[in-house]
PDB file of C-alpha atoms and ligand atoms in Angstrom:
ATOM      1  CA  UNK A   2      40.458 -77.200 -29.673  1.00  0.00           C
ATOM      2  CA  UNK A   3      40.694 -74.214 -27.379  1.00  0.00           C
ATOM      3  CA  UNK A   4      41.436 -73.538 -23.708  1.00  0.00           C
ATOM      4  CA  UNK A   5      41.066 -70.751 -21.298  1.00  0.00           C
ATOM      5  CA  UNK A   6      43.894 -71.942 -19.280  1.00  0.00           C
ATOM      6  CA  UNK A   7      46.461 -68.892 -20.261  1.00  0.00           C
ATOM      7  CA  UNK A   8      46.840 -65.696 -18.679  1.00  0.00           C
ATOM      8  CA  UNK A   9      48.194 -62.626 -19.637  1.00  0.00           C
ATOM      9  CA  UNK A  10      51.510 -62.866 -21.043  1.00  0.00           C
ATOM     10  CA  UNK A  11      51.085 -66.252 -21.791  1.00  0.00           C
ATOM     11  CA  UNK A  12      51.608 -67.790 -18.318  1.00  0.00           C
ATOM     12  CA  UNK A  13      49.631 -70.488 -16.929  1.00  0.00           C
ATOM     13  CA  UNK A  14      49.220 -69.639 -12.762  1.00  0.00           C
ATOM     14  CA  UNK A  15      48.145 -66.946 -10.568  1.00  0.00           C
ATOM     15  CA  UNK A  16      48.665 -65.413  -7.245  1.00  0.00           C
ATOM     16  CA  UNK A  17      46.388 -63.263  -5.424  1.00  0.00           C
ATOM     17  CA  UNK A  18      45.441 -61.625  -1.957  1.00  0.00           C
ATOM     18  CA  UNK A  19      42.803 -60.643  -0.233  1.00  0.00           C
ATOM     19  CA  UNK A  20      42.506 -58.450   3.379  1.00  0.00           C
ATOM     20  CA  UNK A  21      39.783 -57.492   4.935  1.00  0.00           C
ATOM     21  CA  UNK A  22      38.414 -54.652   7.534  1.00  0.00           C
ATOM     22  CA  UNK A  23      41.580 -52.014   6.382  1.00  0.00           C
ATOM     23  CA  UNK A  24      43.258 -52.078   9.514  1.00  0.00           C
ATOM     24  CA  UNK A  25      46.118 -49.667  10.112  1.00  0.00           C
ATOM     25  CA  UNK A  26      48.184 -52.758   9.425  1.00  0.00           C
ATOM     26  CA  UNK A  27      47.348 -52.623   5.955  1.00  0.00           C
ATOM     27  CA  UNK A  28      50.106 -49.966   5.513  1.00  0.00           C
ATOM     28  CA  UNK A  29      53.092 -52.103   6.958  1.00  0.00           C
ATOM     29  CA  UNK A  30      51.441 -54.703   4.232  1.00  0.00           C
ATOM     30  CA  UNK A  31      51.195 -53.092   1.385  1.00  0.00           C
ATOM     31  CA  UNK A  32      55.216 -52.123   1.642  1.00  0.00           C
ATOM     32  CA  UNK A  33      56.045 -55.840   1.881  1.00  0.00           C
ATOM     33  CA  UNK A  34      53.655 -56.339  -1.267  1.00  0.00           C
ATOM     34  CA  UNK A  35      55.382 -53.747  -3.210  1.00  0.00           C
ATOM     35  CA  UNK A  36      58.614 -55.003  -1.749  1.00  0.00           C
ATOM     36  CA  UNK A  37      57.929 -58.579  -3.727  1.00  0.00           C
ATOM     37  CA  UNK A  38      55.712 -57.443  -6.446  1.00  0.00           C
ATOM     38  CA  UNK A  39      52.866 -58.693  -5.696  1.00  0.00           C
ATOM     39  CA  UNK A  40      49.087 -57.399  -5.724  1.00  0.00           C
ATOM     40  CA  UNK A  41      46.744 -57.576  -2.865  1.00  0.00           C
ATOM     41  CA  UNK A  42      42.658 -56.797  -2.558  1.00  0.00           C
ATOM     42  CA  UNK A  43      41.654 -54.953  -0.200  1.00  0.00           C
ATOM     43  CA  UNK A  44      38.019 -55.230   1.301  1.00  0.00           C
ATOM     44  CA  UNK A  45      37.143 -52.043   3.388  1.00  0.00           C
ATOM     45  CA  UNK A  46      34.378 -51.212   5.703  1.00  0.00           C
ATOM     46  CA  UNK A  47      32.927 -47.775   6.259  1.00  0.00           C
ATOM     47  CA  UNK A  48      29.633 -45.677   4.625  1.00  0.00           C
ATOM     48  CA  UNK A  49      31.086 -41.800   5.197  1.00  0.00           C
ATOM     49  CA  UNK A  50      34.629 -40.102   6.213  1.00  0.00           C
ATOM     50  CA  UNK A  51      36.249 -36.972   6.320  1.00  0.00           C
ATOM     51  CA  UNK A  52      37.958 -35.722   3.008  1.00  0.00           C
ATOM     52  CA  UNK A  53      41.616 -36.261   5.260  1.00  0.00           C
ATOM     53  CA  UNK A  54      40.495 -39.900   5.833  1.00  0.00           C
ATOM     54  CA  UNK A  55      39.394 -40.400   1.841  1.00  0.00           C
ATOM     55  CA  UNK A  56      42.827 -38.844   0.750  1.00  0.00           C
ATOM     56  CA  UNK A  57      44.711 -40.817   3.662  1.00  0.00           C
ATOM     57  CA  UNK A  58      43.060 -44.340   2.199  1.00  0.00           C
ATOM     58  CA  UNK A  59      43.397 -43.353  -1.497  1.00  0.00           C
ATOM     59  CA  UNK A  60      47.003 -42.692  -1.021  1.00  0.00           C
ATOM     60  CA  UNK A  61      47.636 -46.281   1.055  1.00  0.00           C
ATOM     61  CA  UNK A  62      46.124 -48.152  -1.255  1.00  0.00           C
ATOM     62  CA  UNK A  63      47.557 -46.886  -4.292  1.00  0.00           C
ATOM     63  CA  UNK A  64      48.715 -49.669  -6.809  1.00  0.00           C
ATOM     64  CA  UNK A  65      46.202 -52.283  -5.446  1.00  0.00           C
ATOM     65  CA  UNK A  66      42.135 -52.863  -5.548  1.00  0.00           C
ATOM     66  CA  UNK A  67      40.012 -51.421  -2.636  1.00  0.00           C
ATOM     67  CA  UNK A  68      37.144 -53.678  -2.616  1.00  0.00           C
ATOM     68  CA  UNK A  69      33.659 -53.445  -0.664  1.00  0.00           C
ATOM     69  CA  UNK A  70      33.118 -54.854   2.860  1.00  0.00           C
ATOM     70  CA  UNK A  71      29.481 -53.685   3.698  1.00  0.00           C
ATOM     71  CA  UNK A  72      29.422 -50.550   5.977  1.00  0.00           C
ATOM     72  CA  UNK A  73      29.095 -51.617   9.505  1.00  0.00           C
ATOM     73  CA  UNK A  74      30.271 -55.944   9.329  1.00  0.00           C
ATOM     74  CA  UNK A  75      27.223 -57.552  10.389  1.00  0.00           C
ATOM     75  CA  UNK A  76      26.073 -60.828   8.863  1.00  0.00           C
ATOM     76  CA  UNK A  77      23.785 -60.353   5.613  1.00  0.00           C
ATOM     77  CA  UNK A  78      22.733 -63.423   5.661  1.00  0.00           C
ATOM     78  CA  UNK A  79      20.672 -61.902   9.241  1.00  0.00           C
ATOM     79  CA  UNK A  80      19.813 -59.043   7.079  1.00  0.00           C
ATOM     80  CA  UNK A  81      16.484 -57.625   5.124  1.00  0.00           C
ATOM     81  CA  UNK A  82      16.955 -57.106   1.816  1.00  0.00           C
ATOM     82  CA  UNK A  83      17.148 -53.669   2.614  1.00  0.00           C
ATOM     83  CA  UNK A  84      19.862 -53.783   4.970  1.00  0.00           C
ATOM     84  CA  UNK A  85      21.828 -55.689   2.551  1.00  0.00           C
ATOM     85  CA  UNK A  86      21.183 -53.062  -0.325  1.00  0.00           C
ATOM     86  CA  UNK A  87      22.115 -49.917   1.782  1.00  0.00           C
ATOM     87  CA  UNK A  88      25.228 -51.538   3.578  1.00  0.00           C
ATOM     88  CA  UNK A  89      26.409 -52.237   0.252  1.00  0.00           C
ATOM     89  CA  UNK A  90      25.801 -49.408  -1.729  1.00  0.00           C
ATOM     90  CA  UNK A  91      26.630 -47.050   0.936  1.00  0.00           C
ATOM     91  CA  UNK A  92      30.075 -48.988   1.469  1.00  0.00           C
ATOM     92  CA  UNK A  93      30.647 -48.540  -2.645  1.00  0.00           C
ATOM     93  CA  UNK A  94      30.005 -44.601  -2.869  1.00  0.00           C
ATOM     94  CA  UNK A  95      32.655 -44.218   0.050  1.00  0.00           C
ATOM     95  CA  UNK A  96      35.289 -46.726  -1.682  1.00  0.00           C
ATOM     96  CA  UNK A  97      34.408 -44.850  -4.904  1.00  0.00           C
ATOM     97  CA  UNK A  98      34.688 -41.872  -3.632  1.00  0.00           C
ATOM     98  CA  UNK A  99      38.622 -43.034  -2.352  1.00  0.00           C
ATOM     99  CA  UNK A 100      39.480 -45.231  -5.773  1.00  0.00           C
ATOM    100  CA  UNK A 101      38.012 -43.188  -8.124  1.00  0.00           C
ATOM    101  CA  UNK A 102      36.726 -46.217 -10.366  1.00  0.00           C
ATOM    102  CA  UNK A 103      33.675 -48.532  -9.920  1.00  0.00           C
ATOM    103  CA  UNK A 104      34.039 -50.726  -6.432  1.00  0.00           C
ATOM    104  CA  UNK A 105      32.206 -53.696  -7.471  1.00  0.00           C
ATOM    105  CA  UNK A 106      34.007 -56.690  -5.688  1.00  0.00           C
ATOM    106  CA  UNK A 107      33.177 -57.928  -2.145  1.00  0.00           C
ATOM    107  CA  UNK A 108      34.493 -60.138   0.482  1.00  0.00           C
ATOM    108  CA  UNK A 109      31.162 -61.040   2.833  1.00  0.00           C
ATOM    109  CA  UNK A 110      31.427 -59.861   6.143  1.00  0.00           C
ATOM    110  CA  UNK A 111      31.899 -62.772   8.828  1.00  0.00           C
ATOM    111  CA  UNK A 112      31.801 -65.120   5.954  1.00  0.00           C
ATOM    112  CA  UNK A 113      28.462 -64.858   6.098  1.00  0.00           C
ATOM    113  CA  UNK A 114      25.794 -65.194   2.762  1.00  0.00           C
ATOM    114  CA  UNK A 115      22.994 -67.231   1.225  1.00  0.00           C
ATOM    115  CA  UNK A 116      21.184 -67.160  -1.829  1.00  0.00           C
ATOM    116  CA  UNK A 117      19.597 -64.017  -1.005  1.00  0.00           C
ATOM    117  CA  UNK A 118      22.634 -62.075   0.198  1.00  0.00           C
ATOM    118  CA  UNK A 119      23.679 -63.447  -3.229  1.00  0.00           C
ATOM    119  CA  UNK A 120      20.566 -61.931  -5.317  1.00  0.00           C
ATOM    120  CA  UNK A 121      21.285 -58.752  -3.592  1.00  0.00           C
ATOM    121  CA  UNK A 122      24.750 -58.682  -4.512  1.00  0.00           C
ATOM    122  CA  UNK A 123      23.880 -58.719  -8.105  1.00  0.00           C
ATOM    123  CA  UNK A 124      21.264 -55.798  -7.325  1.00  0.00           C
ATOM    124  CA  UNK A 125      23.902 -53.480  -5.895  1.00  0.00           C
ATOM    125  CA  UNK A 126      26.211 -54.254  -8.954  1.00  0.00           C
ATOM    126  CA  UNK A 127      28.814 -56.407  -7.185  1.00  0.00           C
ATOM    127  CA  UNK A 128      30.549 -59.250  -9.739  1.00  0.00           C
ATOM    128  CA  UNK A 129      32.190 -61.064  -7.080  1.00  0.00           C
ATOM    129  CA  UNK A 130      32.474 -61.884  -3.755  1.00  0.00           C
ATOM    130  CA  UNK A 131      35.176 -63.583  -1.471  1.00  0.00           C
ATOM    131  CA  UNK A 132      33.662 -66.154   1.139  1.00  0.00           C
ATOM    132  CA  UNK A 133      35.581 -67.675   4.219  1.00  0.00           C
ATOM    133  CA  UNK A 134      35.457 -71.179   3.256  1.00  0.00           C
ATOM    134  CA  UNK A 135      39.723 -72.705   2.531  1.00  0.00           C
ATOM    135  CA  UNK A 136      39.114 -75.319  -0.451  1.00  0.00           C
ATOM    136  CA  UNK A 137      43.268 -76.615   0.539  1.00  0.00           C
ATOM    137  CA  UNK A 138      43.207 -76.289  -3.724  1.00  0.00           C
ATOM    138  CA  UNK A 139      43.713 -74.147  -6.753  1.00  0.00           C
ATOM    139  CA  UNK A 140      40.584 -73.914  -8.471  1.00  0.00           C
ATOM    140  CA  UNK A 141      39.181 -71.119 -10.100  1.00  0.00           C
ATOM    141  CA  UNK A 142      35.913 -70.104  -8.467  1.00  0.00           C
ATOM    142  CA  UNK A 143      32.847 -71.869 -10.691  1.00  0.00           C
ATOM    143  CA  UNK A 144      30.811 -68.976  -9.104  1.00  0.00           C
ATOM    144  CA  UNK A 145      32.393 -65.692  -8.502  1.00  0.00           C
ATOM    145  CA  UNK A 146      29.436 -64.907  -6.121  1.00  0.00           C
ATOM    146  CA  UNK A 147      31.138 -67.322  -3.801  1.00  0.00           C
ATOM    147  CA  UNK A 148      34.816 -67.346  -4.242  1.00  0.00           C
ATOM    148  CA  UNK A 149      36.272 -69.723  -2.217  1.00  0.00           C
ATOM    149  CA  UNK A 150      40.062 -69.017  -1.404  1.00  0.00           C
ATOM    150  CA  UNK A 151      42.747 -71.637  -1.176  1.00  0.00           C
ATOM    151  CA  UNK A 152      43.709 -70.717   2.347  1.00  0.00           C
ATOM    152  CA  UNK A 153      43.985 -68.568   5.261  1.00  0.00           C
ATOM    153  CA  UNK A 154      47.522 -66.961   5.303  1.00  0.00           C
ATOM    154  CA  UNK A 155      48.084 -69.202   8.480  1.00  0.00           C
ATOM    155  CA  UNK A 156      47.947 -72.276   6.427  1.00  0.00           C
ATOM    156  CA  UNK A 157      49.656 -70.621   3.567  1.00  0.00           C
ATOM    157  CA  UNK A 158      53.344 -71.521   4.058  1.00  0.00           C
ATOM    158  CA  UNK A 159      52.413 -75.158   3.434  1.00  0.00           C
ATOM    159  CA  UNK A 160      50.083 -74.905   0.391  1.00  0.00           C
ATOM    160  CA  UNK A 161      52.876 -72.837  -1.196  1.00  0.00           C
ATOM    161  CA  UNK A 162      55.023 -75.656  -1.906  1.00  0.00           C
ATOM    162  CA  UNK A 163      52.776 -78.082  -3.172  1.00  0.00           C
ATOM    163  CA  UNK A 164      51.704 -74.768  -5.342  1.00  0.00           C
ATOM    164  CA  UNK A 165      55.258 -74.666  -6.490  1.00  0.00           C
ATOM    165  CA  UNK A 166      55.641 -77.625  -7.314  1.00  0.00           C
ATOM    166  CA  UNK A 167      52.905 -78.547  -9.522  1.00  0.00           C
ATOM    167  CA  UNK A 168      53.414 -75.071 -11.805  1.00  0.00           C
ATOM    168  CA  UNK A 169      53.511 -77.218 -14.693  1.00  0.00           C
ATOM    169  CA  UNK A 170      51.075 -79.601 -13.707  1.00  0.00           C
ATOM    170  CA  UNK A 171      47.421 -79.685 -16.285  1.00  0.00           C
ATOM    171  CA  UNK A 172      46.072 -81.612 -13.061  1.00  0.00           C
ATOM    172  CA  UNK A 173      45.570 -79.162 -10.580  1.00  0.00           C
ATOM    173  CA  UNK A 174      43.900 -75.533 -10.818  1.00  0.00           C
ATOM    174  CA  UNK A 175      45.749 -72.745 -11.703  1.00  0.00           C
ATOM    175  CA  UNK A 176      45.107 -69.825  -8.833  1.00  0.00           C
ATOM    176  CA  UNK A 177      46.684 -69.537  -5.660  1.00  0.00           C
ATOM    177  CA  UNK A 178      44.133 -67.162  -3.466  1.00  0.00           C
ATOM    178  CA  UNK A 179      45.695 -66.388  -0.292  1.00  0.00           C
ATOM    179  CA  UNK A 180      43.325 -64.515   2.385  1.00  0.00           C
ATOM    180  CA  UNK A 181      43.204 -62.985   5.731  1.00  0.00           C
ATOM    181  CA  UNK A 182      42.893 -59.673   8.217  1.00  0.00           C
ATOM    182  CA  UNK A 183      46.552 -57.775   8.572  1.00  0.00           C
ATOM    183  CA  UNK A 184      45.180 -56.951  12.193  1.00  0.00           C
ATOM    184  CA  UNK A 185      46.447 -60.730  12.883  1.00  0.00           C
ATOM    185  CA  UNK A 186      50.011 -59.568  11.995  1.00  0.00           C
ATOM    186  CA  UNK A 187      50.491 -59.633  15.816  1.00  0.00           C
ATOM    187  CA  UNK A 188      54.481 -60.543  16.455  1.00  0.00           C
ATOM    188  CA  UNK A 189      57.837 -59.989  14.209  1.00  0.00           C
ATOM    189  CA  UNK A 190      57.592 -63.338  13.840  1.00  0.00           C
ATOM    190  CA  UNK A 191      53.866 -63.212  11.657  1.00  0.00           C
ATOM    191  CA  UNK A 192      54.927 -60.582  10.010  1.00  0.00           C
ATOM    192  CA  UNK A 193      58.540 -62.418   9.421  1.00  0.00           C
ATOM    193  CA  UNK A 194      56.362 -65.494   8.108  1.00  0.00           C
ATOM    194  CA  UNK A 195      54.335 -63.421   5.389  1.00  0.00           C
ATOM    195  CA  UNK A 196      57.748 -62.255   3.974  1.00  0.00           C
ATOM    196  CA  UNK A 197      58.932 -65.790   4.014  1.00  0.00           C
ATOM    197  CA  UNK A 198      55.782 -66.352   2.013  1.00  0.00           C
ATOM    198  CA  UNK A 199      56.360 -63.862  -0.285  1.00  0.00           C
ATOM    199  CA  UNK A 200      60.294 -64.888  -0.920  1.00  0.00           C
ATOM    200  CA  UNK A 201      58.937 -68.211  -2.174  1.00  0.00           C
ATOM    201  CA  UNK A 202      56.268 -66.974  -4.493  1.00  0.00           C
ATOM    202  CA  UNK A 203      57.472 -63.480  -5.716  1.00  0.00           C
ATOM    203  CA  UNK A 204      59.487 -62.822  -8.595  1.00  0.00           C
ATOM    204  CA  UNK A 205      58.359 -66.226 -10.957  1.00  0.00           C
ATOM    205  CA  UNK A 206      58.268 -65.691 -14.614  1.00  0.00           C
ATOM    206  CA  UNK A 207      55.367 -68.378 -14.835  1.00  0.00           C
ATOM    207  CA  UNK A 208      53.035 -66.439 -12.288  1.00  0.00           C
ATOM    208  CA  UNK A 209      50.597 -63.495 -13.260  1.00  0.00           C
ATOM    209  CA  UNK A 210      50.336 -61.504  -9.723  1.00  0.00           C
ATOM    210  CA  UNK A 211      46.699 -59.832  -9.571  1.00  0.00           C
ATOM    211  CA  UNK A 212      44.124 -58.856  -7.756  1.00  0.00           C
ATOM    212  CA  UNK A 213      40.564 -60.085  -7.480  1.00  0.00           C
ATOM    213  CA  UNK A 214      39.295 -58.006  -9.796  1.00  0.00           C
ATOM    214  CA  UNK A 215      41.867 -58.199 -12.354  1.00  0.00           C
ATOM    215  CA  UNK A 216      40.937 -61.957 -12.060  1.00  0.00           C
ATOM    216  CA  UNK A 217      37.940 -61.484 -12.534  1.00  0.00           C
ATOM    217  CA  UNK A 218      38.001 -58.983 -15.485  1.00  0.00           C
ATOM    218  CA  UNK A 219      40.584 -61.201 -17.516  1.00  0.00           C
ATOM    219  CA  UNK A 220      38.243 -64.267 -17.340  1.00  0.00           C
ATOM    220  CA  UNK A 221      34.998 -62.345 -18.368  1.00  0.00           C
ATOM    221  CA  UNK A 222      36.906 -61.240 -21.293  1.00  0.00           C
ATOM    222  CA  UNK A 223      38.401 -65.048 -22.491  1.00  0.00           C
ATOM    223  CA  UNK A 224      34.603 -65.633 -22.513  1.00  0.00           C
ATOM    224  CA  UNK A 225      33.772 -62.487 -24.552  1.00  0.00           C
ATOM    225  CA  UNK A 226      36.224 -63.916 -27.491  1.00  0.00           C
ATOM    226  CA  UNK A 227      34.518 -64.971 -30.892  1.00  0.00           C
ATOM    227  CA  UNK A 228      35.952 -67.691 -32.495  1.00  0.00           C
ATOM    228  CA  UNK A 229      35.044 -69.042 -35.627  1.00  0.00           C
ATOM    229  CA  UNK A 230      33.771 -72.573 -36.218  1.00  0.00           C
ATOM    230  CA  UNK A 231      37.258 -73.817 -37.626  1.00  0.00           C
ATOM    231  CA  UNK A 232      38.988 -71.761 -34.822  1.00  0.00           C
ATOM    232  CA  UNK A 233      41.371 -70.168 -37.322  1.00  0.00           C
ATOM    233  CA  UNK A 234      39.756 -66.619 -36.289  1.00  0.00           C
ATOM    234  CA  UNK A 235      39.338 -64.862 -33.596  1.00  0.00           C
ATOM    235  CA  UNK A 236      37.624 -61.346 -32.514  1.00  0.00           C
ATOM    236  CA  UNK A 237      38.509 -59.883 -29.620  1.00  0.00           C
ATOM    237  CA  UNK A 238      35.591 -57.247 -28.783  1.00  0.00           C
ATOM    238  CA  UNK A 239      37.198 -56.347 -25.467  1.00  0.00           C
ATOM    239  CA  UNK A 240      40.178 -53.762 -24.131  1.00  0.00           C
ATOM    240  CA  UNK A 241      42.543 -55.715 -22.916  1.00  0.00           C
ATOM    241  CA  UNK A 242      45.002 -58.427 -24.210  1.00  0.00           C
ATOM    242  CA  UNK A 243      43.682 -62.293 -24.332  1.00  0.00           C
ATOM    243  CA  UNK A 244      45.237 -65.387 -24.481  1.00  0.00           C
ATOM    244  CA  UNK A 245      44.280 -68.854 -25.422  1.00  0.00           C
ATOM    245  CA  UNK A 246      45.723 -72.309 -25.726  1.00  0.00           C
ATOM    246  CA  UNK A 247      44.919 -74.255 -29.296  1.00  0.00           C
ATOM    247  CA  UNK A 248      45.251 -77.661 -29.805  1.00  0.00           C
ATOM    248  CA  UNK A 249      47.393 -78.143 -26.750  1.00  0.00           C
ATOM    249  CA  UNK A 250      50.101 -76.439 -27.862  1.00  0.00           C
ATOM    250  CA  UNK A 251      50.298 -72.659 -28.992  1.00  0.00           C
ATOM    251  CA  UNK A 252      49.655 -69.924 -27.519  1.00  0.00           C
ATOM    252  CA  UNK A 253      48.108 -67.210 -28.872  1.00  0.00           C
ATOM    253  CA  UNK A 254      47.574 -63.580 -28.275  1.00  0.00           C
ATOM    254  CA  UNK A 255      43.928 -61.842 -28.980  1.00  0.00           C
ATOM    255  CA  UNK A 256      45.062 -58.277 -28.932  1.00  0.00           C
ATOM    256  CA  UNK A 257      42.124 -55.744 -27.393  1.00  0.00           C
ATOM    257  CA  UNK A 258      39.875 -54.777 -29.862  1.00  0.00           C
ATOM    258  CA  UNK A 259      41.736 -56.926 -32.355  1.00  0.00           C
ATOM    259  CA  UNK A 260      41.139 -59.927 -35.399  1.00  0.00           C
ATOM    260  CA  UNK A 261      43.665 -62.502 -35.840  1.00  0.00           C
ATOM    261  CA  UNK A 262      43.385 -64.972 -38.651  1.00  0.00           C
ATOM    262  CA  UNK A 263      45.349 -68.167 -37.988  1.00  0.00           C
TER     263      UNK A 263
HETATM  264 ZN1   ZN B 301      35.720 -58.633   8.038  1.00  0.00          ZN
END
């Protein structure tokens, strides 16, 4: 019997963040990330800038993923179809133009989507998208066109414990998704809190730190394994690493590209 439940390196949780609207803040939060480790998302409005602004973004956000945000932050779900399309696709040539690889995650602006804004999504090439709504658990999204994060950083000082200690727990879900705007950094003291945060969570052998897309990318990939029927080989048609639990027990390693034979 096989389960999904490892990530890379073997380990069994996850930590991510996610900040929207690239406020100047961004900068001050990005230094604490690197500080601890850690890797954040960031979703980013905007449809055209000036070559300083693309080089000044590209060089802040170095290290971690610049995600979409629509252009202008309205609410899609208010939108045409055609609204949706050209907010979105105007918002990913700018963010490609700054990362230099394909921008296809999203964080809907306001929180706000439907099953159209949804449909459109999937039109403009986007493979996930962050909503607003705190679940107060772990789970991994069932539909990555409406992740649901665990909390809002304000609430995350308290779900971090009961995160820490259930890390070996099968019960609960394995992702700890941590949202919110760095423009609400107001005081020392919120900005004195997120490091707090990040004291308890950085640095633990049994988390993989990673952003959305990484996520994202390293679950798509478990589900492009072939295994045969006995589950004593498997074919990993992908490029990058994969591991899976069998039988409870081991842990095994798919290597990209790679055949193992059990
Ligand atoms: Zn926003």
């Amino acid at each position: 019997m096989i389960q999904y439940h490892v990530y890379p390196g073997g380990k069994k949780r996850i930590v991510t963040f996610s900040y929207d609207d690239g406020h100047e803040n961004d900068a001050r939060l990005i230094e604490l990330f690197n500080k601890y480790q850690v890797k954040g998302t960031f979703h980013l409005n905007g449809g055209a800038a000036s070559e300083e602004e693309i080089i000044k973004r590209r060089a802040r956000y170095q290290g971690h993923e610049i995600s979409c945000h629509t252009v202008t932050h309205g609410w899609p779900a208010r939108m045409p179809y055609q609204s949706i399309l050209s907010e979105t696709m105007e918002n990913r040539r700018l963010l490609e133009e700054i990362a230099q690889y394909p921008v296809v995650g999203m964080s809907y602006p306001s929180g706000s989507y439907n099953e159209e804004v949804k449909t459109a999504m999937k039109m403009c090439g986007i493979v996930y998208s962050r909503t607003t709504k705190n679940t107060g658990n772990f789970q991994l999204p069932e539909d990555f066109l409406e992740w649901h994060p665990s909390c809002h950083h304000r609430n995350a000082l308290e779900l971090c414990d009961s995160f820490l200690e259930k890390l070996d727990s099968q019960w609960v879900g394995p992702l700890f998704y941590i949202w919110g705007h760095s423009h609400e950094f107001r005081t020392e003291q919120d900005w004195q809190m997120m490091e707090t945060l990040l004291q308890k969570l950085a640095g633990n052998e049994k988390i993989w730190y990673a952003t959305n897309f990484e996520i994202y990318r390293y679950m798509m990939a478990q589900k492009a394994l072939l295994i045969t029927a006995d589950e004593k080989r498997f074919y990993n048609p992908t490029s990058m690493n994969v591991w899976v639990e069998k039988d409870k027990k081991e842990i095994i390693c798919i290597p990209a590209g790679g055949t193992i034979c059990l």
